[in-house]
mmCIF file of C-alpha atoms in Angstrom:
data_model
loop_
_atom_site.group_PDB
_atom_site.id
_atom_site.type_symbol
_atom_site.label_atom_id
_atom_site.label_comp_id
_atom_site.label_asym_id
_atom_site.label_seq_id
_atom_site.Cartn_x
_atom_site.Cartn_y
_atom_site.Cartn_z
ATOM 1 C CA MET K 1 0.000 0.000 0.000
ATOM 2 C CA ILE K 2 1.202 3.521 -0.745
ATOM 3 C CA ILE K 3 0.287 5.903 2.060
ATOM 4 C CA GLY K 4 0.689 9.662 2.453
ATOM 5 C CA ILE K 5 0.627 11.418 5.817
ATOM 6 C CA ASP K 6 0.033 15.150 6.098
ATOM 7 C CA GLY K 7 2.579 16.189 8.729
ATOM 8 C CA HIS K 8 2.190 19.947 8.254
ATOM 9 C CA MET K 9 1.900 20.562 12.005
ATOM 10 C CA LEU K 10 5.291 19.061 12.826
ATOM 11 C CA GLY K 11 7.663 21.761 13.992
ATOM 12 C CA ASP K 12 4.993 24.441 14.429
ATOM 13 C CA HIS K 13 5.012 24.289 18.261
ATOM 14 C CA SER K 14 1.225 24.119 18.350
ATOM 15 C CA GLY K 15 0.984 22.073 21.530
ATOM 16 C CA GLY K 16 -1.163 18.994 22.030
ATOM 17 C CA ASN K 17 -2.031 18.214 18.426
ATOM 18 C CA GLU K 18 1.594 18.387 17.349
ATOM 19 C CA SER K 19 2.778 16.309 20.332
ATOM 20 C CA PHE K 20 0.108 13.686 19.737
ATOM 21 C CA TYR K 21 0.912 13.406 16.032
ATOM 22 C CA TYR K 22 4.683 13.415 16.605
ATOM 23 C CA ASN K 23 4.410 10.521 19.048
ATOM 24 C CA VAL K 24 2.023 8.528 16.850
ATOM 25 C CA LEU K 25 4.481 8.869 13.954
ATOM 26 C CA LYS K 26 7.464 8.049 16.148
ATOM 27 C CA CYS K 27 5.802 4.862 17.451
ATOM 28 C CA MET K 28 4.298 3.846 14.112
ATOM 29 C CA ASN K 29 5.516 0.582 12.604
ATOM 30 C CA VAL K 30 5.611 0.552 8.828
ATOM 31 C CA ASN K 31 4.936 -2.737 7.080
ATOM 32 C CA GLU K 32 7.872 -3.674 4.848
ATOM 33 C CA ASN K 33 5.505 -3.979 1.872
ATOM 34 C CA ASP K 34 4.178 -0.429 2.334
ATOM 35 C CA ILE K 35 5.603 2.875 1.161
ATOM 36 C CA VAL K 36 4.802 5.795 3.456
ATOM 37 C CA TYR K 37 5.351 9.400 2.414
ATOM 38 C CA LEU K 38 5.465 12.019 5.166
ATOM 39 C CA PHE K 39 4.562 15.458 3.821
ATOM 40 C CA VAL K 40 6.131 18.237 5.921
ATOM 41 C CA LYS K 41 6.805 21.956 5.780
ATOM 42 C CA ASP K 42 10.183 23.169 4.609
ATOM 43 C CA GLY K 43 12.745 23.722 7.373
ATOM 44 C CA VAL K 44 11.236 21.222 9.835
ATOM 45 C CA ASP K 45 13.642 18.878 11.634
ATOM 46 C CA ILE K 46 12.487 15.393 10.666
ATOM 47 C CA ALA K 47 15.566 13.471 11.841
ATOM 48 C CA ASP K 48 13.364 11.121 13.910
ATOM 49 C CA PHE K 49 11.440 10.075 10.794
ATOM 50 C CA GLU K 50 14.014 9.886 7.990
ATOM 51 C CA ASN K 51 14.646 6.150 8.370
ATOM 52 C CA LYS K 52 10.958 5.277 8.593
ATOM 53 C CA PHE K 53 9.252 7.445 5.964
ATOM 54 C CA THR K 54 10.019 8.975 2.598
ATOM 55 C CA ILE K 55 10.067 12.702 3.343
ATOM 56 C CA VAL K 56 8.435 15.122 0.903
ATOM 57 C CA ARG K 57 8.494 18.877 1.538
ATOM 58 C CA PHE K 58 5.422 20.992 0.858
ATOM 59 C CA LYS K 59 6.069 23.766 -1.645
ATOM 60 C CA SER K 60 3.382 26.106 -0.307
ATOM 61 C CA THR K 61 3.206 27.692 3.123
ATOM 62 C CA ASN K 62 -0.446 28.643 2.581
ATOM 63 C CA ALA K 63 -2.841 26.253 4.381
ATOM 64 C CA LEU K 64 -5.623 26.560 1.789
ATOM 65 C CA ILE K 65 -3.267 25.853 -1.095
ATOM 66 C CA ARG K 66 -1.651 22.995 0.827
ATOM 67 C CA ASN K 67 -4.970 21.329 1.718
ATOM 68 C CA PHE K 68 -6.976 21.877 -1.417
ATOM 69 C CA ILE K 69 -4.425 22.036 -4.240
ATOM 70 C CA GLU K 70 -1.073 20.598 -3.184
ATOM 71 C CA LEU K 71 -2.309 17.508 -1.298
ATOM 72 C CA PRO K 72 -4.474 16.234 -4.189
ATOM 73 C CA LEU K 73 -1.532 16.780 -6.562
ATOM 74 C CA LEU K 74 0.772 14.838 -4.227
ATOM 75 C CA CYS K 75 -1.798 12.022 -4.062
ATOM 76 C CA LYS K 76 -1.646 11.745 -7.841
ATOM 77 C CA LYS K 77 2.110 12.244 -8.143
ATOM 78 C CA TYR K 78 2.919 9.455 -5.677
ATOM 79 C CA ASP K 79 -0.057 7.281 -6.709
ATOM 80 C CA LEU K 80 -1.317 7.078 -3.125
ATOM 81 C CA ASP K 81 -3.801 4.451 -2.040
ATOM 82 C CA LEU K 82 -4.511 6.338 1.186
ATOM 83 C CA LEU K 83 -3.970 9.847 2.572
ATOM 84 C CA HIS K 84 -4.112 10.689 6.285
ATOM 85 C CA THR K 85 -4.911 14.285 7.288
ATOM 86 C CA GLN K 86 -5.967 16.235 10.355
ATOM 87 C CA TYR K 87 -9.255 18.144 10.650
ATOM 88 C CA PHE K 88 -9.615 18.946 6.937
ATOM 89 C CA ILE K 89 -9.531 16.845 3.781
ATOM 90 C CA PRO K 90 -9.085 17.894 0.160
ATOM 91 C CA LEU K 91 -12.330 18.574 -1.700
ATOM 92 C CA HIS K 92 -10.986 16.558 -4.639
ATOM 93 C CA ARG K 93 -9.590 13.250 -3.423
ATOM 94 C CA PRO K 94 -7.857 10.994 -5.953
ATOM 95 C CA CYS K 95 -7.467 8.317 -3.237
ATOM 96 C CA ASP K 96 -9.171 7.244 -0.021
ATOM 97 C CA VAL K 97 -8.697 9.624 2.905
ATOM 98 C CA VAL K 98 -8.693 9.028 6.647
ATOM 99 C CA CYS K 99 -8.777 11.974 9.011
ATOM 100 C CA THR K 100 -7.928 12.636 12.645
ATOM 101 C CA ILE K 101 -10.229 15.163 14.291
ATOM 102 C CA HIS K 102 -8.579 16.075 17.565
ATOM 103 C CA ASP K 103 -11.509 18.034 18.923
ATOM 104 C CA ILE K 104 -14.562 20.070 18.029
ATOM 105 C CA CYS K 105 -13.943 22.804 20.565
ATOM 106 C CA PHE K 106 -15.100 25.384 18.002
ATOM 107 C CA GLU K 107 -18.621 24.148 18.828
ATOM 108 C CA HIS K 108 -18.218 24.758 22.554
ATOM 109 C CA TYR K 109 -15.789 27.685 22.795
ATOM 110 C CA LYS K 110 -16.736 29.966 19.920
ATOM 111 C CA ASN K 111 -15.251 33.004 21.642
ATOM 112 C CA ILE K 112 -11.659 31.767 21.248
ATOM 113 C CA PHE K 113 -11.924 31.639 17.439
ATOM 114 C CA THR K 114 -12.151 34.429 14.929
ATOM 115 C CA LYS K 115 -15.339 34.449 12.876
ATOM 116 C CA LYS K 116 -13.340 33.251 9.846
ATOM 117 C CA GLU K 117 -11.800 30.346 11.814
ATOM 118 C CA TYR K 118 -15.179 29.382 13.236
ATOM 119 C CA ILE K 119 -16.907 29.351 9.831
ATOM 120 C CA ARG K 120 -14.044 27.396 8.245
ATOM 121 C CA GLN K 121 -14.168 24.749 10.988
ATOM 122 C CA LYS K 122 -17.970 24.659 11.069
ATOM 123 C CA LEU K 123 -18.041 23.858 7.336
ATOM 124 C CA LEU K 124 -14.918 21.793 6.753
ATOM 125 C CA ILE K 125 -14.702 19.543 9.821
ATOM 126 C CA PRO K 126 -18.186 18.009 9.350
ATOM 127 C CA TYR K 127 -17.369 17.653 5.635
ATOM 128 C CA ALA K 128 -14.189 15.731 6.535
ATOM 129 C CA ALA K 129 -16.113 13.533 8.969
ATOM 130 C CA LYS K 130 -18.719 12.672 6.323
ATOM 131 C CA LYS K 131 -16.377 12.126 3.382
ATOM 132 C CA SER K 132 -13.454 10.320 5.026
ATOM 133 C CA LYS K 133 -13.155 6.564 4.746
ATOM 134 C CA LEU K 134 -12.361 6.483 8.473
ATOM 135 C CA VAL K 135 -12.271 9.155 11.184
ATOM 136 C CA PHE K 136 -10.059 9.052 14.258
ATOM 137 C CA ILE K 137 -11.371 11.193 17.104
ATOM 138 C CA LYS K 138 -9.121 12.334 19.924
ATOM 139 C CA SER K 139 -11.185 14.440 22.267
ATOM 140 C CA LEU K 140 -11.756 14.823 25.956
ATOM 141 C CA LEU K 141 -14.408 17.073 27.376
ATOM 142 C CA ILE K 142 -14.267 17.605 31.118
#
């Protein structure tokens, strides 16, 4: 199987989501018959992953371009069978997509998001949940 993993959050010091994803990737065992591409931003230290994944650097630093243009192109370029993303998925998907949704705090804490962020999450996270082949949910509400 040829798998792509969107690792755009690695190296961005975003807290829990980055730590969770970093540790999942670090502990992940790759089947010898699989090829796994890890898509990361330019300039990110990926020393912990170089022996496990084939590293591909994103060309764009813009999140919209990365999610909705660059990721579908990478799926085609590397002939992916499966793409794993977080929160959002490409609108055009040339392969199956699985998505991790860490939380839906935008539904409960609207005041910590700008109106633009809230609308984007309100539209795109449910879309990802509906259109993904599988959804991983990592959420705790206390």
